[in-house]
PDB file of C-alpha atoms and ligand atoms in Angstrom:
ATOM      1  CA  UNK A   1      27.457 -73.791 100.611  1.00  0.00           C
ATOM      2  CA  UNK A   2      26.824 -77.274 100.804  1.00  0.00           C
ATOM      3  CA  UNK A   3      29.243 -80.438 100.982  1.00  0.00           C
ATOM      4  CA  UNK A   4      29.192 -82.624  98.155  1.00  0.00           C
ATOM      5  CA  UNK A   5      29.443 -86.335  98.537  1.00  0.00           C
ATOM      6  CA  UNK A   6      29.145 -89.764  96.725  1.00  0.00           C
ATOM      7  CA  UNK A   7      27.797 -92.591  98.159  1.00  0.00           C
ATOM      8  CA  UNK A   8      28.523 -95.289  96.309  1.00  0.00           C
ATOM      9  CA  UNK A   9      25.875 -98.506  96.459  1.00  0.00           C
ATOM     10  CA  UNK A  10      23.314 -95.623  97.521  1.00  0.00           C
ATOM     11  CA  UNK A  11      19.922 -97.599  95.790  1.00  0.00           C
ATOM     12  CA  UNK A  12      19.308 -99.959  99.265  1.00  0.00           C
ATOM     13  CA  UNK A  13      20.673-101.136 102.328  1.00  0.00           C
ATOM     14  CA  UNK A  14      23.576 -99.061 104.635  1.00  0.00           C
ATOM     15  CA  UNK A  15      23.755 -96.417 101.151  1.00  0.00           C
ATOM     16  CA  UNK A  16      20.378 -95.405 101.004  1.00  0.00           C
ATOM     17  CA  UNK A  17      19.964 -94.997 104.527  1.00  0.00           C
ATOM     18  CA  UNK A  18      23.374 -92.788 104.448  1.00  0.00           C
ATOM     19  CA  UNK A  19      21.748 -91.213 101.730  1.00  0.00           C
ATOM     20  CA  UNK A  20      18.799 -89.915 103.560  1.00  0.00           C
ATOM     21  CA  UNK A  21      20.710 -89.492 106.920  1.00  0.00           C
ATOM     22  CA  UNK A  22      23.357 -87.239 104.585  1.00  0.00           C
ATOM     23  CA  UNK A  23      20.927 -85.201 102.711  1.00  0.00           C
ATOM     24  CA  UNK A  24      18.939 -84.355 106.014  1.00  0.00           C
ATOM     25  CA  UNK A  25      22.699 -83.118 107.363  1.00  0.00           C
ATOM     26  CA  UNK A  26      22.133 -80.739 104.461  1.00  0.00           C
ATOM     27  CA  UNK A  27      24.749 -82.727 101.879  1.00  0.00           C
ATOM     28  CA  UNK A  28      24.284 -82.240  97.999  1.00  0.00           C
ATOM     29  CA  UNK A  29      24.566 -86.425  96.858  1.00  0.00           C
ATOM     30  CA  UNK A  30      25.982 -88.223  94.126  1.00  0.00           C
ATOM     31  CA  UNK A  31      23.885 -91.494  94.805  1.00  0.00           C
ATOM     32  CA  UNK A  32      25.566 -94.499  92.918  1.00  0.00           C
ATOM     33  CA  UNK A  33      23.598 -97.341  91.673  1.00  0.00           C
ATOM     34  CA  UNK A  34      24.483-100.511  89.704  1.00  0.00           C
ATOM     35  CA  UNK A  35      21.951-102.938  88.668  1.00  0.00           C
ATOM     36  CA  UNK A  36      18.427-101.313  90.633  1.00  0.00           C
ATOM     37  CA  UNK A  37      17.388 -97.887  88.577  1.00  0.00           C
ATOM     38  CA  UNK A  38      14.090 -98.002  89.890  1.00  0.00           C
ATOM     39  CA  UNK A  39      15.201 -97.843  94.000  1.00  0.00           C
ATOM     40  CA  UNK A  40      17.682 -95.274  93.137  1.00  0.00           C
ATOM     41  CA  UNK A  41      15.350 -92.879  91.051  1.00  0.00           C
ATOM     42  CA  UNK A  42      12.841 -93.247  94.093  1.00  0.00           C
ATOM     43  CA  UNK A  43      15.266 -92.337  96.312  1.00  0.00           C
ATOM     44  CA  UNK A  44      15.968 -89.457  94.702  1.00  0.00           C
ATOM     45  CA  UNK A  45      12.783 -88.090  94.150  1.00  0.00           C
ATOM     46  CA  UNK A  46      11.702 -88.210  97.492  1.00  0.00           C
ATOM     47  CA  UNK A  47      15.463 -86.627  98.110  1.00  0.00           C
ATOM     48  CA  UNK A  48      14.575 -83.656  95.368  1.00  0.00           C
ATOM     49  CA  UNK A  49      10.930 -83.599  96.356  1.00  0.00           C
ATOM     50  CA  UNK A  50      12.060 -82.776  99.958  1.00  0.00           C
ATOM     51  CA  UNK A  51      13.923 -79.698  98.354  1.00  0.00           C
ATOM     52  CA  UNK A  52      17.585 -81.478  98.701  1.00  0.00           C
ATOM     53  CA  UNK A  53      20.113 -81.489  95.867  1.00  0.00           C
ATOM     54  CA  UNK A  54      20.676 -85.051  94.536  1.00  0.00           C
ATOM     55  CA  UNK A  55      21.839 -86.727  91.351  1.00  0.00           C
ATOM     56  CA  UNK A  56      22.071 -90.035  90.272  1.00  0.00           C
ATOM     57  CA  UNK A  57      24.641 -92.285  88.622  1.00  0.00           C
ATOM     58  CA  UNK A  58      24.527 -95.579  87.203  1.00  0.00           C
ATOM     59  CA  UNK A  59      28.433 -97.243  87.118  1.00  0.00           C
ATOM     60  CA  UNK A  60      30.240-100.303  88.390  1.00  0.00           C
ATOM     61  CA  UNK A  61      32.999 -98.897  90.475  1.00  0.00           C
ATOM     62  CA  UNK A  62      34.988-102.018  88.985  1.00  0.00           C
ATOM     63  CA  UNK A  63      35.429-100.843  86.637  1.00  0.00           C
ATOM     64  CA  UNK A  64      37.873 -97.963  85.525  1.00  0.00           C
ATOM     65  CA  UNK A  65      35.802 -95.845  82.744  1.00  0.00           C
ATOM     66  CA  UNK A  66      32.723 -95.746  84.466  1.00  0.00           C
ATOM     67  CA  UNK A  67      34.020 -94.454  87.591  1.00  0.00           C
ATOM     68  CA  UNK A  68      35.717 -91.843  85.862  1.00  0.00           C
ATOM     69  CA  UNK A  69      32.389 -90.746  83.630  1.00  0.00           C
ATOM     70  CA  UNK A  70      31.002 -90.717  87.631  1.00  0.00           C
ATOM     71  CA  UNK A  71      33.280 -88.072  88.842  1.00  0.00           C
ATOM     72  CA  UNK A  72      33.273 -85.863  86.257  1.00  0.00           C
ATOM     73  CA  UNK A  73      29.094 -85.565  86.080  1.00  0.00           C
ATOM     74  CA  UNK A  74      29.942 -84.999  89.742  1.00  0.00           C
ATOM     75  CA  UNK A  75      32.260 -82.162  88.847  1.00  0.00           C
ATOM     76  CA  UNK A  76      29.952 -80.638  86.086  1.00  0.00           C
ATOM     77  CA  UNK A  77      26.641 -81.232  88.112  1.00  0.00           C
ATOM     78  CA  UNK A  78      27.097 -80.594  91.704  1.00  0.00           C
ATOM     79  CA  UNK A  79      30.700 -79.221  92.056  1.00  0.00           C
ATOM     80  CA  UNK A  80      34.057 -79.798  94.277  1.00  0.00           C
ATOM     81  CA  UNK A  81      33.439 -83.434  95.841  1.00  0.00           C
ATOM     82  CA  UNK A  82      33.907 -83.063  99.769  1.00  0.00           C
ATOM     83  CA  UNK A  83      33.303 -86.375 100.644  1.00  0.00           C
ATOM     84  CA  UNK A  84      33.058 -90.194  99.609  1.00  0.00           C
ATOM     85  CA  UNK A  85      31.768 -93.221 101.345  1.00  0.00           C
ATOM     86  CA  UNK A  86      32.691 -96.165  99.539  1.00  0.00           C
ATOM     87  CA  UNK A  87      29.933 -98.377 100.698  1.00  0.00           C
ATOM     88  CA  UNK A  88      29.316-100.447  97.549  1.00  0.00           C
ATOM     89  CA  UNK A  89      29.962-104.544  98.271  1.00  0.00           C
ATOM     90  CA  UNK A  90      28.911-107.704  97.503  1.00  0.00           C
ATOM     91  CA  UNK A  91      28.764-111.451  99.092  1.00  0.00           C
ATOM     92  CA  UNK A  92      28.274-114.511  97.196  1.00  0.00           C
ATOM     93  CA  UNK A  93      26.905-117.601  97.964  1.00  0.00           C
ATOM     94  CA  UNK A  94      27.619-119.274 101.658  1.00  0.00           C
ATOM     95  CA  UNK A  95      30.473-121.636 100.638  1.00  0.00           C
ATOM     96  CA  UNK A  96      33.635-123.234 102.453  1.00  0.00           C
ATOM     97  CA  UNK A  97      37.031-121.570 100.277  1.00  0.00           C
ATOM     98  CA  UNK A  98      37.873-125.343  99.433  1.00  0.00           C
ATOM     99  CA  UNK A  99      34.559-125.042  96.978  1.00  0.00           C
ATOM    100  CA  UNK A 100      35.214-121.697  95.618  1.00  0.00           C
ATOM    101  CA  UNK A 101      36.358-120.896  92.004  1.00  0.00           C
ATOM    102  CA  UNK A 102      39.043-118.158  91.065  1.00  0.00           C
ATOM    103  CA  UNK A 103      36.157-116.196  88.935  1.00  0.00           C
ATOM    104  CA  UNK A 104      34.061-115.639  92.649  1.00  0.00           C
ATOM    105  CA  UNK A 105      37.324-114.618  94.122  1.00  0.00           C
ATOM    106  CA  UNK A 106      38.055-111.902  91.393  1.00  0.00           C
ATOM    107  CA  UNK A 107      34.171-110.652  91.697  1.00  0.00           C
ATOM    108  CA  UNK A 108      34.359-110.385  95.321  1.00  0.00           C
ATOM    109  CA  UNK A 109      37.918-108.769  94.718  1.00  0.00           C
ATOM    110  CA  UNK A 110      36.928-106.540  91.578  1.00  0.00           C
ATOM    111  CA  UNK A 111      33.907-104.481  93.794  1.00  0.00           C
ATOM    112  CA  UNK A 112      34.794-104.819  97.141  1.00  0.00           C
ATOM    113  CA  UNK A 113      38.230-103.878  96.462  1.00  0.00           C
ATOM    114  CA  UNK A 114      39.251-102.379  93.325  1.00  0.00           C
ATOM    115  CA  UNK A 115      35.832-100.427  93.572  1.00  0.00           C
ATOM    116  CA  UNK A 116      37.315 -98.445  96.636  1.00  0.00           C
ATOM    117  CA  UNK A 117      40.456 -97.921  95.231  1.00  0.00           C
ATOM    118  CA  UNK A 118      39.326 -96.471  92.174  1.00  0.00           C
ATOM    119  CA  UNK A 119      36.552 -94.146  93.854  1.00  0.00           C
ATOM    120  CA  UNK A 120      39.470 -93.067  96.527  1.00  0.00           C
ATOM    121  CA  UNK A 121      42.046 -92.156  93.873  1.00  0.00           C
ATOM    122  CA  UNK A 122      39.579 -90.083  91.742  1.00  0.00           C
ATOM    123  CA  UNK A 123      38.052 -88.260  95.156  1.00  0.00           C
ATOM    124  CA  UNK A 124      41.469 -87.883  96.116  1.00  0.00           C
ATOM    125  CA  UNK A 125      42.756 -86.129  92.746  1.00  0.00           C
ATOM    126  CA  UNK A 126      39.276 -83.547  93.822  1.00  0.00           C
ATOM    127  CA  UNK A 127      40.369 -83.298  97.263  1.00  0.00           C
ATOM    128  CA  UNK A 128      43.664 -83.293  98.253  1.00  0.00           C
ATOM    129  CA  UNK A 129      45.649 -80.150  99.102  1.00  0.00           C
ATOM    130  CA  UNK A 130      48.645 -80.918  97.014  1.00  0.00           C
ATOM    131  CA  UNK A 131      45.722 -81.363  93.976  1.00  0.00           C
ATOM    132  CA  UNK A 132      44.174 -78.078  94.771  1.00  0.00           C
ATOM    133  CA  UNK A 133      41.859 -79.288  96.565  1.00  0.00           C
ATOM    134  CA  UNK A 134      40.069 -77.986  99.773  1.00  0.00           C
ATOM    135  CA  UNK A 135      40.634 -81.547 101.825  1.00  0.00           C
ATOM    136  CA  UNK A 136      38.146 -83.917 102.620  1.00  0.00           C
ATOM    137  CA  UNK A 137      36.508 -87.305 104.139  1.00  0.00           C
ATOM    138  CA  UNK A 138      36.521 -90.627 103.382  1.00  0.00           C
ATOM    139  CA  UNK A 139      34.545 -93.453 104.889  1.00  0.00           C
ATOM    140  CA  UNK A 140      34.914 -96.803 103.917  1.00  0.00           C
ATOM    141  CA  UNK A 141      32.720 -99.701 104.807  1.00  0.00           C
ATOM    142  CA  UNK A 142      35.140-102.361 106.187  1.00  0.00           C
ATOM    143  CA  UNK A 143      33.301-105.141 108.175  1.00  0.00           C
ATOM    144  CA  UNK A 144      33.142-107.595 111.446  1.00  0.00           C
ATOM    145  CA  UNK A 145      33.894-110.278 109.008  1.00  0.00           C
ATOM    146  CA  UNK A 146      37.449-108.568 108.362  1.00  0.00           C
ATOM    147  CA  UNK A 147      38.365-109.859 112.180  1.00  0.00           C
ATOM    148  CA  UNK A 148      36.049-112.765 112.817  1.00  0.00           C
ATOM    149  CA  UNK A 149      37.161-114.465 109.481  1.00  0.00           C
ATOM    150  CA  UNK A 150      33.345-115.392 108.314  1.00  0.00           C
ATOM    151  CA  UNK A 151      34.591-119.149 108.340  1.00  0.00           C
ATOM    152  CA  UNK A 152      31.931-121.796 105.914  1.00  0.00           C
ATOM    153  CA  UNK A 153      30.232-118.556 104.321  1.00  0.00           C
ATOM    154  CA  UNK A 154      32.352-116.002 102.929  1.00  0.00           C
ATOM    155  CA  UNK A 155      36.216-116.019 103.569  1.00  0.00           C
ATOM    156  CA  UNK A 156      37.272-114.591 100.462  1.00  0.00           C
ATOM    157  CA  UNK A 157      34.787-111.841 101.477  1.00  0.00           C
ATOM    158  CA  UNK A 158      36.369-111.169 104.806  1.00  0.00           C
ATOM    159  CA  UNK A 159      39.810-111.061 103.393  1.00  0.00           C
ATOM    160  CA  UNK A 160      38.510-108.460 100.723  1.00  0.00           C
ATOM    161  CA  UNK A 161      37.294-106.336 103.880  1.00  0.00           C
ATOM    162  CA  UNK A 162      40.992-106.885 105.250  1.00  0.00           C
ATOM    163  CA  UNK A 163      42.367-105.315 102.803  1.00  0.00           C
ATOM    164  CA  UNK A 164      39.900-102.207 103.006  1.00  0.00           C
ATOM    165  CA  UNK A 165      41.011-102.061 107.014  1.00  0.00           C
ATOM    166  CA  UNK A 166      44.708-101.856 105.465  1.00  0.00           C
ATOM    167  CA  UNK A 167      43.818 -99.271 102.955  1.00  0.00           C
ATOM    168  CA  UNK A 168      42.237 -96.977 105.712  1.00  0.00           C
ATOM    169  CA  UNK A 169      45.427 -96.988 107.967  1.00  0.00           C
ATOM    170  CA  UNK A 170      47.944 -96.710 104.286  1.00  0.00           C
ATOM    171  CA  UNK A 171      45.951 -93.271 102.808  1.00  0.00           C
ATOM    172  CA  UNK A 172      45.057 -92.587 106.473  1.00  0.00           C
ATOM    173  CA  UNK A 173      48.701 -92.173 106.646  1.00  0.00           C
ATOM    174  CA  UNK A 174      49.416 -91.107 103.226  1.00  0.00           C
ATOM    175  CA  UNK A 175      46.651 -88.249 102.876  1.00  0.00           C
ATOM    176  CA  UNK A 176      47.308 -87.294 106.203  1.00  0.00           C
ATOM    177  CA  UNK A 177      49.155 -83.977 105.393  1.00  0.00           C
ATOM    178  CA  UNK A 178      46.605 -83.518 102.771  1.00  0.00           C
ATOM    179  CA  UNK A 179      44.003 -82.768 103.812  1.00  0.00           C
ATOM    180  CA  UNK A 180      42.039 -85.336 103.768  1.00  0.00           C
ATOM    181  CA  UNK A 181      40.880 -87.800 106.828  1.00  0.00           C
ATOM    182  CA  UNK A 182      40.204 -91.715 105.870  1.00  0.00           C
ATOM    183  CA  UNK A 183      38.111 -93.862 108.154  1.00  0.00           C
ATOM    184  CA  UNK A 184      35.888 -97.170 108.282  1.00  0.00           C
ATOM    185  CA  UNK A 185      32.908 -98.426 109.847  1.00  0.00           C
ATOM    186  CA  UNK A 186      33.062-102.225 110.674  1.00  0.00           C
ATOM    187  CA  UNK A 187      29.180-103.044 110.752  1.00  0.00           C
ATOM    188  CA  UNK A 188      28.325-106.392 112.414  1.00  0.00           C
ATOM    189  CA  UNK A 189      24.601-108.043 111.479  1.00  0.00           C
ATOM    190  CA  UNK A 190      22.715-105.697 109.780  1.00  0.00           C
ATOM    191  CA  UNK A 191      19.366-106.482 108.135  1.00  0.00           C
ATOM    192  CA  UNK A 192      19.424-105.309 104.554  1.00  0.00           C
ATOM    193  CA  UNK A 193      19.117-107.501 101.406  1.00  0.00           C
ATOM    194  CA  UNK A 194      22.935-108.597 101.419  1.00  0.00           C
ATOM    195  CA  UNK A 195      22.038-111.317 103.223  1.00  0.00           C
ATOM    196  CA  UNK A 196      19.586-113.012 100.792  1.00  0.00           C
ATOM    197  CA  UNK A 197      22.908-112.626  98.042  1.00  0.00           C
ATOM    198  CA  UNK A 198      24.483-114.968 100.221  1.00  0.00           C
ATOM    199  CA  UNK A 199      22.074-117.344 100.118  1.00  0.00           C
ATOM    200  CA  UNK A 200      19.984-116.776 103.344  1.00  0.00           C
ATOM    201  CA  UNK A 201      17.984-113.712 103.882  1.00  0.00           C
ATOM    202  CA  UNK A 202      17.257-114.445 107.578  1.00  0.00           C
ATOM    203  CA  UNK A 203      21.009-114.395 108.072  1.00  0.00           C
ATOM    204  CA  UNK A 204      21.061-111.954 110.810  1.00  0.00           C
ATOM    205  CA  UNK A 205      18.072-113.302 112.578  1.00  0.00           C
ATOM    206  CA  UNK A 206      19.835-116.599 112.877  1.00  0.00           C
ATOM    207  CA  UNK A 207      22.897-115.386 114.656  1.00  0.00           C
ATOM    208  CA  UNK A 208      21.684-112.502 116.658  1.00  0.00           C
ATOM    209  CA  UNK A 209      21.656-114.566 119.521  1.00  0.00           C
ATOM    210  CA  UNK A 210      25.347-114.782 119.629  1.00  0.00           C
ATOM    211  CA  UNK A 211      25.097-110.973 119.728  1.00  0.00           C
ATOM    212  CA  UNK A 212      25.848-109.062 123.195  1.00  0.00           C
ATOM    213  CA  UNK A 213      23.211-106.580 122.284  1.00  0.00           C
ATOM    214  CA  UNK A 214      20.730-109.767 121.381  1.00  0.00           C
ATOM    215  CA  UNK A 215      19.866-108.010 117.867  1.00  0.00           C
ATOM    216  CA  UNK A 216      20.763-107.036 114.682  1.00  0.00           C
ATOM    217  CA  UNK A 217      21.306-103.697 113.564  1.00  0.00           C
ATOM    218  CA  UNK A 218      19.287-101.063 111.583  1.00  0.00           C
ATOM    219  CA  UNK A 219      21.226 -99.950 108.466  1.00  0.00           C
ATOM    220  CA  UNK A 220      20.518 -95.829 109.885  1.00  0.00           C
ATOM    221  CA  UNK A 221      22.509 -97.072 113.120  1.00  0.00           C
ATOM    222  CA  UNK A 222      25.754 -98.044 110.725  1.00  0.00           C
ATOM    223  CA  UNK A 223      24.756 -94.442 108.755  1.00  0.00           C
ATOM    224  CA  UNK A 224      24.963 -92.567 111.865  1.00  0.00           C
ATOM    225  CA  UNK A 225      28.744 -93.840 112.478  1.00  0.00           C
ATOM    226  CA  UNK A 226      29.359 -92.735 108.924  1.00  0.00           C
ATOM    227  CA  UNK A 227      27.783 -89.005 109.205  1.00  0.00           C
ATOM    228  CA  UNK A 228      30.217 -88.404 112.366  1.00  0.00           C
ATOM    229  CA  UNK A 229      33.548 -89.792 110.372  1.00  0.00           C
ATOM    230  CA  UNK A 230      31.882 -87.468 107.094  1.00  0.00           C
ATOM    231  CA  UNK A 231      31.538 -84.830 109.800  1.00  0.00           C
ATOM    232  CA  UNK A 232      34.066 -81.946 110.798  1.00  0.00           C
ATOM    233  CA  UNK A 233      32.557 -83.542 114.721  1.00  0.00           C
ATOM    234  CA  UNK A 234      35.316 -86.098 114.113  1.00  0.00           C
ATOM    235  CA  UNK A 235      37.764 -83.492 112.720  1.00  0.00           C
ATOM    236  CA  UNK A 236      40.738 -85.136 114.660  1.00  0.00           C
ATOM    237  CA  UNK A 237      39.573 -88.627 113.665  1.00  0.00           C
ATOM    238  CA  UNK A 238      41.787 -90.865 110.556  1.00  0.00           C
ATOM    239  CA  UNK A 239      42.716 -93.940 110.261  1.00  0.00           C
ATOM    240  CA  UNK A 240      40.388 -94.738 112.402  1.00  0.00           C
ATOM    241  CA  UNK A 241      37.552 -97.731 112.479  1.00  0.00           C
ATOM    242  CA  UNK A 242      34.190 -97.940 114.167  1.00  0.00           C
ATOM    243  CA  UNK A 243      31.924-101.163 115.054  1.00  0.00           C
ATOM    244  CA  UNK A 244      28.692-101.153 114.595  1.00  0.00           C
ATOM    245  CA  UNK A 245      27.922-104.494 115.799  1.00  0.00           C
ATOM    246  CA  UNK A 246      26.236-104.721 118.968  1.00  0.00           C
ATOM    247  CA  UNK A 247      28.957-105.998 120.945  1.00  0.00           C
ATOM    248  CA  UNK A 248      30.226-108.885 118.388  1.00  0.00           C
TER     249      UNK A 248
HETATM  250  P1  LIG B   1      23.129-104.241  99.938  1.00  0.00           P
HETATM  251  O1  LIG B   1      21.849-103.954 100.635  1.00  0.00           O
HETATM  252  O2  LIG B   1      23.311-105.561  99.269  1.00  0.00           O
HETATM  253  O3  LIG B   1      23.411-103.077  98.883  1.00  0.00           O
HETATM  254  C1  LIG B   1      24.565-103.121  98.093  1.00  0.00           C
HETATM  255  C2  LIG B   1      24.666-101.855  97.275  1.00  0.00           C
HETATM  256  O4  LIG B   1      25.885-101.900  96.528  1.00  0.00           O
HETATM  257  C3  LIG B   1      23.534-101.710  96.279  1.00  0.00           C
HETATM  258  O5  LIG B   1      23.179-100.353  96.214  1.00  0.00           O
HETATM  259  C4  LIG B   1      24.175-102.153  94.963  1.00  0.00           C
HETATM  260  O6  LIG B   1      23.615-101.503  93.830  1.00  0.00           O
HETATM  261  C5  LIG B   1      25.583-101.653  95.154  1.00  0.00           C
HETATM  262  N1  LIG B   1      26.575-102.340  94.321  1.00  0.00           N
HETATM  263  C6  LIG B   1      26.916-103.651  94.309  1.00  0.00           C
HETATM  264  N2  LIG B   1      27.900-103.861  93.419  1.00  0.00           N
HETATM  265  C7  LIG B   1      28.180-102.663  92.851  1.00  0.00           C
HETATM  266  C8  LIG B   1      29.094-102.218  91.875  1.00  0.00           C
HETATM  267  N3  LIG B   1      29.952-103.075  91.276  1.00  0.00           N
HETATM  268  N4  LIG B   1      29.090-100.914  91.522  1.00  0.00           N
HETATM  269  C9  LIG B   1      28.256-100.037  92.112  1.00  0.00           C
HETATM  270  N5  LIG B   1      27.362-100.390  93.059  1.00  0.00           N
HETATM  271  C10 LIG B   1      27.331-101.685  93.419  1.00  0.00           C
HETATM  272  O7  LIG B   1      24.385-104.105 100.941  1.00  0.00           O
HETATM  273  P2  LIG B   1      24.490-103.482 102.409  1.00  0.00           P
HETATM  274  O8  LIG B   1      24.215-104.564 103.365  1.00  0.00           O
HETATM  275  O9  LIG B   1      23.773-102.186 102.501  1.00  0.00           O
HETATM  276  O10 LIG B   1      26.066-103.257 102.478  1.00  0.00           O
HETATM  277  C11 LIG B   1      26.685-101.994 102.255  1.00  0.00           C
HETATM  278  C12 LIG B   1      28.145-102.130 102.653  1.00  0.00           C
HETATM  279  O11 LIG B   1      28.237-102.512 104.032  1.00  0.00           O
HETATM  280  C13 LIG B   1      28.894-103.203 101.858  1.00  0.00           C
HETATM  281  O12 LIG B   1      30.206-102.774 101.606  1.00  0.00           O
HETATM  282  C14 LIG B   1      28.892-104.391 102.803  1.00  0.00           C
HETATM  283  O13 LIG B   1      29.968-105.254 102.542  1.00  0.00           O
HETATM  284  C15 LIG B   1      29.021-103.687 104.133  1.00  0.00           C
HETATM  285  N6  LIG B   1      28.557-104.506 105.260  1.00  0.00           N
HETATM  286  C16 LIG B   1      27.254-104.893 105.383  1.00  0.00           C
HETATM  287  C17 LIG B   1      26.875-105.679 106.464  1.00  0.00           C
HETATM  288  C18 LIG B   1      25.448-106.149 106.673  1.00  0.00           C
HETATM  289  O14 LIG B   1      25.205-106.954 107.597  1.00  0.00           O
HETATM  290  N7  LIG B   1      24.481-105.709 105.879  1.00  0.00           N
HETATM  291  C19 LIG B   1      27.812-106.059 107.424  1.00  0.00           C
HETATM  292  C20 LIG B   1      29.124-105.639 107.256  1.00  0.00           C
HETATM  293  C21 LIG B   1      29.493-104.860 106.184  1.00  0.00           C
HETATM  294  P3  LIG B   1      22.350-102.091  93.005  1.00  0.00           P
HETATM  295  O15 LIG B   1      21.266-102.348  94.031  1.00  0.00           O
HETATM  296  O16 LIG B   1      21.988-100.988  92.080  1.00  0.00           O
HETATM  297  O17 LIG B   1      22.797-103.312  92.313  1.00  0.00           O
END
């Protein structure tokens, strides 16, 4: 039988390419979505039309309800969840902190943060041993910013991604004896549309000259690390992290 697993943020970028890498690996998806219907239902036609088992599911994973409604279509539509990459984020506008407002803050805070915490506790409830559950894998999409700080663009971003390095080692930790691994993948400079959210879409071509590797990275190359931490391959792997930055 196949693994189930939700990717959240699934309609573009690091998700989508997960999505495909995932469903190739034989995975039945939960692809999450927010604002862009039309990439996600494209996505998972061409997942359905290539005879893989997909659904889709609009929610913010911000908020509370909606995450909730998520899992249980997952339940009722594709069965015990295996898996869960927490993948959705979001940047805001290059800034220094000293111009930032509170309100950006609790965005940045609200999705990168509480959206992982909420999607962990509810695949946690499906997959822990003490639950029932059969045991599982979470990956969660930390970043390079976490440890390089992302000084005069996106601070408050960075911290956000500290705190998803801590969560990874606590529930690493805590859901150790349960069953259930928890890892991230730190990507570097990765050319998807995040970018142009923060105010400058050729981002990564700007700054891949500071990279070892001289380049940015393809969003499959940051799916790939996720696939092996999904994987039973990394079966002896939590609390673990994995750059995928080129050397930076
Ligand atoms: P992206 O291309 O901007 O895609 C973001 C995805 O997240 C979209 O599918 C978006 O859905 C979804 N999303 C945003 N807010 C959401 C919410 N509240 N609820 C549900 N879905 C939401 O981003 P990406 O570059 O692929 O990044 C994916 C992850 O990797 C993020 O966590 C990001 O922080 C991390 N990362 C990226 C880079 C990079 O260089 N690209 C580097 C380090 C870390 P809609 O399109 O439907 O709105």
């Amino acid at each position: 039988m196949s693994k189930v697993l939700l990717i959240t943020g699934a309609s573009r970028g690091i998700g989508a390419e997960t999505a495909r890498l995932a469903a190739a690996h034989g995975y039945s998806l939960c692809l999450n979505y927010l604002h862009n219907e039309a990439a996600a239902s494209e996505l998972l036609k061409a997942l359905t039309a290539g005879g893989h088992d997909a659904i889709m599911f609009q929610a913010d994973v911000s908020i509370e309800s909606e995450v909730e409604a998520m899992f249980r279509a997952i339940d009722r539509d594709l069965g015990r969840l295996d898996g869960l990459v927490n993948n959705a984020g979001i940047l805001e506008p290059q800034s220094d902190l000293v111009d930032m407002s509170p309100a950006r803050w609790q965005r940045i805070l609200e999705t990168n943060v509480i959206g992982s915490f909420l999607c962990a506790r509810e695949a946690i409830k499906r997959m822990s041993t003490q639950h029932g559950g059969k045991g599982g894998s979470i990956v969660n999409l930390s970043s390079r910013a976490a440890d390089l700080g992302a000084a005069h663009e996106y601070v408050d971003y960075a911290a956000a991604k500290g705190a998803i390095d801590a969560m990874t080692i606590g529930l690493a930790n805590e859901l150790g004896d349960q069953g259930i691994r928890v890892n991230a993948v730190k990507p570097g400079l990765i050319y998807t549309d995040i970018h142009a959210d923060g105010g400058e879409a050729g981002r990564v071509d700007r700054l891949k000259s500071g990279v070892p590797m001289q380049r940015g990275g393809l969003p499959v190359e940051v799916a790939e690390a996720i696939l092996w931490l999904l994987s039973d391959a990394s079966s002896y792997t939590s609390g673990s992290f994995i750059d995928v930055s080129g050397g930076r």
